[in-house]
Coordinates of C-alpha atoms and ligand atoms in Angstrom, one line a residue:
X1 CA 128.8 205.3 88.6
X2 CA 130.5 204.4 85.3
X3 CA 129.2 204.9 81.8
X4 CA 130.9 203.8 78.6
X5 CA 129.8 205.2 75.4
X6 CA 130.8 203.4 72.2
X7 CA 134.3 202.4 73.3
X8 CA 136.5 201.2 70.5
X9 CA 140.0 199.8 70.8
X10 CA 142.3 198.4 68.2
X11 CA 145.8 196.9 68.4
X12 CA 147.3 197.6 65.0
X13 CA 144.5 196.7 62.5
X14 CA 142.9 194.2 65.0
X15 CA 139.8 195.8 66.4
X16 CA 139.5 194.3 69.8
X17 CA 136.6 196.4 71.1
X18 CA 134.0 197.1 68.6
X19 CA 131.9 199.8 70.2
X20 CA 131.0 198.9 73.8
X21 CA 128.3 201.0 75.6
X22 CA 127.4 200.1 79.1
X23 CA 126.3 201.6 82.4
X24 CA 127.5 200.3 85.8
X25 CA 125.3 201.6 88.6
X26 CA 126.4 202.5 92.1
X27 CA 126.3 199.4 94.4
X28 CA 125.8 197.1 91.5
X29 CA 128.0 194.0 90.8
X30 CA 128.5 193.3 87.1
X31 CA 130.1 190.0 86.0
X32 CA 131.7 190.0 82.5
X33 CA 131.9 186.6 80.9
X34 CA 133.1 185.5 77.5
X35 CA 135.6 183.4 75.6
X36 CA 139.3 183.9 75.9
X37 CA 140.5 186.7 73.6
X38 CA 137.0 188.3 73.4
X39 CA 138.3 191.6 74.8
X40 CA 137.3 191.4 78.5
X41 CA 140.6 192.5 79.9
X42 CA 141.0 195.2 77.3
X43 CA 137.6 196.6 78.3
X44 CA 138.5 196.6 82.0
X45 CA 141.9 198.2 81.2
X46 CA 140.1 200.9 79.1
X47 CA 137.8 201.7 82.1
X48 CA 140.8 202.7 84.2
X49 CA 143.0 204.0 81.3
X50 CA 145.6 201.2 81.4
X51 CA 144.7 201.2 77.7
X52 CA 143.6 204.3 75.9
X53 CA 140.5 203.7 73.8
X54 CA 140.7 204.8 70.1
X55 CA 137.3 206.4 70.4
X56 CA 134.3 206.5 72.7
X57 CA 133.8 208.1 76.0
X58 CA 134.1 207.1 79.7
X59 CA 132.1 208.9 82.4
X60 CA 132.8 208.3 86.1
X61 CA 130.2 209.8 88.5
X62 CA 128.7 211.7 85.7
X63 CA 131.8 213.5 84.5
X64 CA 134.0 212.8 81.5
X65 CA 137.1 210.9 82.7
X66 CA 140.6 210.9 81.3
X67 CA 140.1 212.9 78.1
X68 CA 137.8 215.1 76.1
X69 CA 136.9 214.4 72.5
X70 CA 137.5 217.5 70.4
X71 CA 136.7 217.4 66.7
X72 CA 136.7 213.6 66.9
X73 CA 140.2 213.6 68.4
X74 CA 141.1 212.5 71.9
X75 CA 142.6 215.2 74.1
X76 CA 144.0 213.8 77.3
X77 CA 143.3 215.6 80.6
X78 CA 146.3 217.0 82.6
X79 CA 148.3 214.3 84.3
X80 CA 147.3 215.2 87.8
X81 CA 143.6 215.1 86.8
X82 CA 144.0 211.7 85.2
X83 CA 145.6 210.4 88.3
X84 CA 142.7 211.6 90.4
X85 CA 140.3 210.1 88.0
X86 CA 142.1 206.8 87.9
X87 CA 142.2 206.6 91.7
X88 CA 138.4 206.4 91.8
X89 CA 138.8 202.8 90.5
X90 CA 140.6 200.0 92.3
X91 CA 142.0 197.3 90.1
X92 CA 142.8 193.7 91.0
X93 CA 144.7 191.5 88.5
X94 CA 144.9 187.8 87.9
X95 CA 148.6 187.7 88.9
X96 CA 148.2 189.9 92.1
X97 CA 150.9 192.3 90.9
X98 CA 152.4 192.7 94.4
X99 CA 155.8 194.2 95.1
X100 CA 157.9 191.1 96.0
X101 CA 160.3 193.1 98.2
X102 CA 157.6 194.6 100.3
X103 CA 155.6 193.0 103.1
X104 CA 151.8 192.8 103.0
X105 CA 151.7 196.0 105.0
X106 CA 154.3 197.7 102.7
X107 CA 152.3 196.7 99.6
X108 CA 149.2 198.3 101.0
X109 CA 150.8 201.5 102.3
X110 CA 152.8 202.1 99.0
X111 CA 150.0 204.0 97.3
X112 CA 148.9 205.8 100.4
X113 CA 152.4 207.1 101.0
X114 CA 153.6 207.7 97.4
X115 CA 150.4 208.6 95.6
X116 CA 148.3 210.2 98.3
X117 CA 151.3 211.6 100.4
X118 CA 150.0 210.3 103.7
X119 CA 152.4 210.2 106.7
X120 CA 153.7 206.7 107.3
X121 CA 151.8 206.2 110.6
X122 CA 148.5 207.1 109.1
X123 CA 149.2 204.9 106.1
X124 CA 150.0 202.0 108.4
X125 CA 146.8 202.4 110.3
X126 CA 144.7 202.4 107.2
X127 CA 146.7 199.4 105.8
X128 CA 146.2 197.4 109.0
X129 CA 142.5 198.1 108.9
X130 CA 142.3 197.0 105.2
X131 CA 144.3 193.8 105.9
X132 CA 141.9 193.0 108.8
X133 CA 139.0 193.5 106.4
X134 CA 140.3 190.8 104.1
X135 CA 141.2 188.5 107.1
X136 CA 144.9 189.0 107.1
X137 CA 145.6 190.7 110.4
X138 CA 148.0 187.9 111.2
X139 CA 150.1 188.4 108.0
X140 CA 151.0 192.1 107.9
X141 CA 154.7 191.4 108.1
X142 CA 154.7 188.6 105.6
X143 CA 156.4 189.0 102.2
X144 CA 154.5 187.8 99.1
X145 CA 156.6 184.7 98.8
X146 CA 155.5 183.7 102.3
X147 CA 151.9 183.9 101.4
X148 CA 149.6 181.5 99.6
X149 CA 148.0 182.7 96.3
X150 CA 144.7 183.3 98.0
X151 CA 146.4 185.4 100.7
X152 CA 148.4 187.3 98.0
X153 CA 145.2 188.1 96.2
X154 CA 143.6 189.3 99.4
X155 CA 146.6 191.7 100.0
X156 CA 146.0 193.0 96.4
X157 CA 142.3 193.6 97.3
X158 CA 143.3 195.3 100.6
X159 CA 145.8 197.5 98.6
X160 CA 143.1 198.6 96.2
X161 CA 140.6 199.2 99.0
X162 CA 143.0 201.3 100.9
X163 CA 142.8 204.0 98.3
X164 CA 139.0 204.4 99.0
X165 CA 137.9 203.6 95.4
X166 CA 134.4 204.4 94.3
X167 CA 134.4 201.1 92.4
X168 CA 136.5 198.0 92.1
X169 CA 137.5 196.2 88.9
X170 CA 138.6 192.6 89.0
X171 CA 140.2 190.8 86.1
X172 CA 139.9 187.1 86.7
X173 CA 140.9 187.4 90.3
X174 CA 140.8 183.7 91.0
X175 CA 142.2 182.3 87.7
X176 CA 145.8 181.9 89.0
X177 CA 144.7 180.2 92.2
X178 CA 144.7 176.5 93.2
X179 CA 141.1 175.4 93.5
X180 CA 141.1 175.1 97.3
X181 CA 142.2 178.8 97.5
X182 CA 139.5 180.3 95.3
X183 CA 136.8 180.3 97.9
X184 CA 138.5 182.6 100.4
X185 CA 139.0 185.3 97.7
X186 CA 135.4 185.0 96.5
X187 CA 134.2 185.3 100.1
X188 CA 136.0 188.6 100.4
X189 CA 134.4 189.8 97.2
X190 CA 131.0 188.8 98.5
X191 CA 131.6 190.8 101.7
X192 CA 132.5 193.8 99.6
X193 CA 129.3 193.4 97.6
X194 CA 127.2 193.2 100.7
X195 CA 128.8 196.4 101.9
X196 CA 127.5 198.0 98.7
X197 CA 130.8 198.3 96.7
X198 CA 130.3 198.8 93.0
X199 CA 132.2 196.0 91.3
X200 CA 133.0 195.0 87.7
X201 CA 134.3 191.4 87.7
X202 CA 135.7 189.5 84.7
X203 CA 135.4 185.9 85.8
X204 CA 135.1 182.3 84.7
X205 CA 133.5 181.3 88.0
X206 CA 129.9 180.9 86.7
X207 CA 128.5 179.7 90.0
X208 CA 129.9 182.7 91.8
X209 CA 128.7 185.1 89.0
X210 CA 125.2 183.7 89.4
X211 CA 125.3 184.3 93.1
X212 CA 126.9 187.7 93.3
X213 CA 126.0 189.5 90.0
X214 CA 123.2 191.9 89.6
X215 CA 124.0 192.0 85.9
X216 CA 125.9 189.6 83.7
X217 CA 127.4 190.7 80.4
X218 CA 128.4 188.2 77.8
X219 CA 131.1 189.5 75.4
X220 CA 132.2 187.8 72.3
X221 CA 134.6 189.2 69.6
X222 CA 134.8 192.6 71.1
X223 CA 131.1 193.3 71.4
X224 CA 128.4 192.8 74.0
X225 CA 126.2 190.0 72.7
X226 CA 123.8 189.7 75.6
X227 CA 123.3 191.1 79.1
X228 CA 120.8 190.8 81.9
X229 CA 120.3 189.5 85.4
X230 CA 122.0 186.2 86.0
X231 CA 118.7 184.3 86.0
X232 CA 118.1 185.4 82.4
X233 CA 121.6 185.1 81.0
X234 CA 122.4 181.8 82.5
X235 CA 119.0 180.1 82.5
X236 CA 117.4 181.5 79.3
X237 CA 120.2 182.9 77.1
X238 CA 118.7 184.5 74.0
X239 CA 121.6 184.3 71.6
X240 CA 123.1 181.2 70.1
X241 CA 126.7 182.4 70.9
X242 CA 125.8 182.8 74.5
X243 CA 124.1 179.4 74.6
X244 CA 127.2 177.7 73.0
X245 CA 129.6 179.5 75.4
X246 CA 127.6 178.5 78.4
X247 CA 127.4 174.9 77.2
X248 CA 131.1 174.8 77.0
X249 CA 131.8 176.4 80.4
X250 CA 129.1 175.0 82.7
X251 CA 129.5 171.4 83.5
Ligands
LIG301 P1 140.3 188.4 77.1 O1 140.6 189.1 78.3 O2 138.8 188.4 76.8 O3 140.9 187.0 77.0 P2 141.9 190.4 75.9 O4 141.2 191.7 76.1 O5 143.1 190.1 76.7 O6 140.9 189.2 75.9 O7 142.4 190.4 74.4 C1 141.6 190.6 73.3 C2 142.4 190.5 72.0 O8 143.3 191.6 72.0 C3 143.3 189.3 71.9 O9 143.3 188.9 70.5 C4 144.6 189.7 72.3 O10 145.6 189.0 71.7 C5 144.6 191.2 71.8 N1 145.5 192.1 72.7 C6 145.3 192.3 73.9 N2 146.2 193.2 74.4 C7 147.0 193.4 73.4 C8 148.2 194.3 73.2 N3 148.7 195.0 74.2 N4 148.8 194.3 72.0 C9 148.2 193.6 70.9 N5 147.1 192.8 71.0 C10 146.5 192.7 72.2
LIG302 MG1 141.7 188.5 80.0

């Protein structure tokens, strides 16, 4: 579904991603773990071009996404093509990123109406279905500040799903939530996984990662140190850096 080839990204002279190559298969759930500042968010943001890599290539469904590399230089695709490519991936952020002045329904219909150009009635129908899917049929008319953190994050997931993405990217979707609200968001993500959604999830929820992930990737200092099925990475980590990280985060 998604393939990264030697992705590098620097901010100034700080190289944050030092050549990441990965394949994310259709229907597979990948959890990315690693210390704070290791480049996890930057990697996710490169995958949907919220950040532009300095070099390396991104393939979505077998075709080169966002840009071509010509004589070693990045040549961006036309804007409309980039928009289409980016729409293949839904993104969910730690801080929800909802529009405060729009209801749950309005947040979900926004992209359908303004990006896809759907008529309002059709957008409303899709949005209601997506909100039902995340258990929020009773909250369509609520504004973000009338919703709990867990509900807000479920609206954000519904909003991403409404655009019919091929894959979903999650950047620490439960890190901003009170502990008692984490479960309802993880449940929705588990449902998506069981429906076959391809997902890439940056998370500190190790128990969840162990349950849901087909593949776990441990990133440290901008590079993949170790990856494999959760049983291998969590129970028999091969690298000292992975072992030390897991010792610190698993109590
Ligand atoms: P993680 O998500 O693993 O905590 P990030 O990808 O957010 O790590 O950040 C990796 C490194 O890149 C950090 O040192 C961070 O300060 C730096 N960084 C991230 N975004 C920017 C930016 N827009 N400008 C400058 N430095 C950045
Ligand atoms: Mg991050």
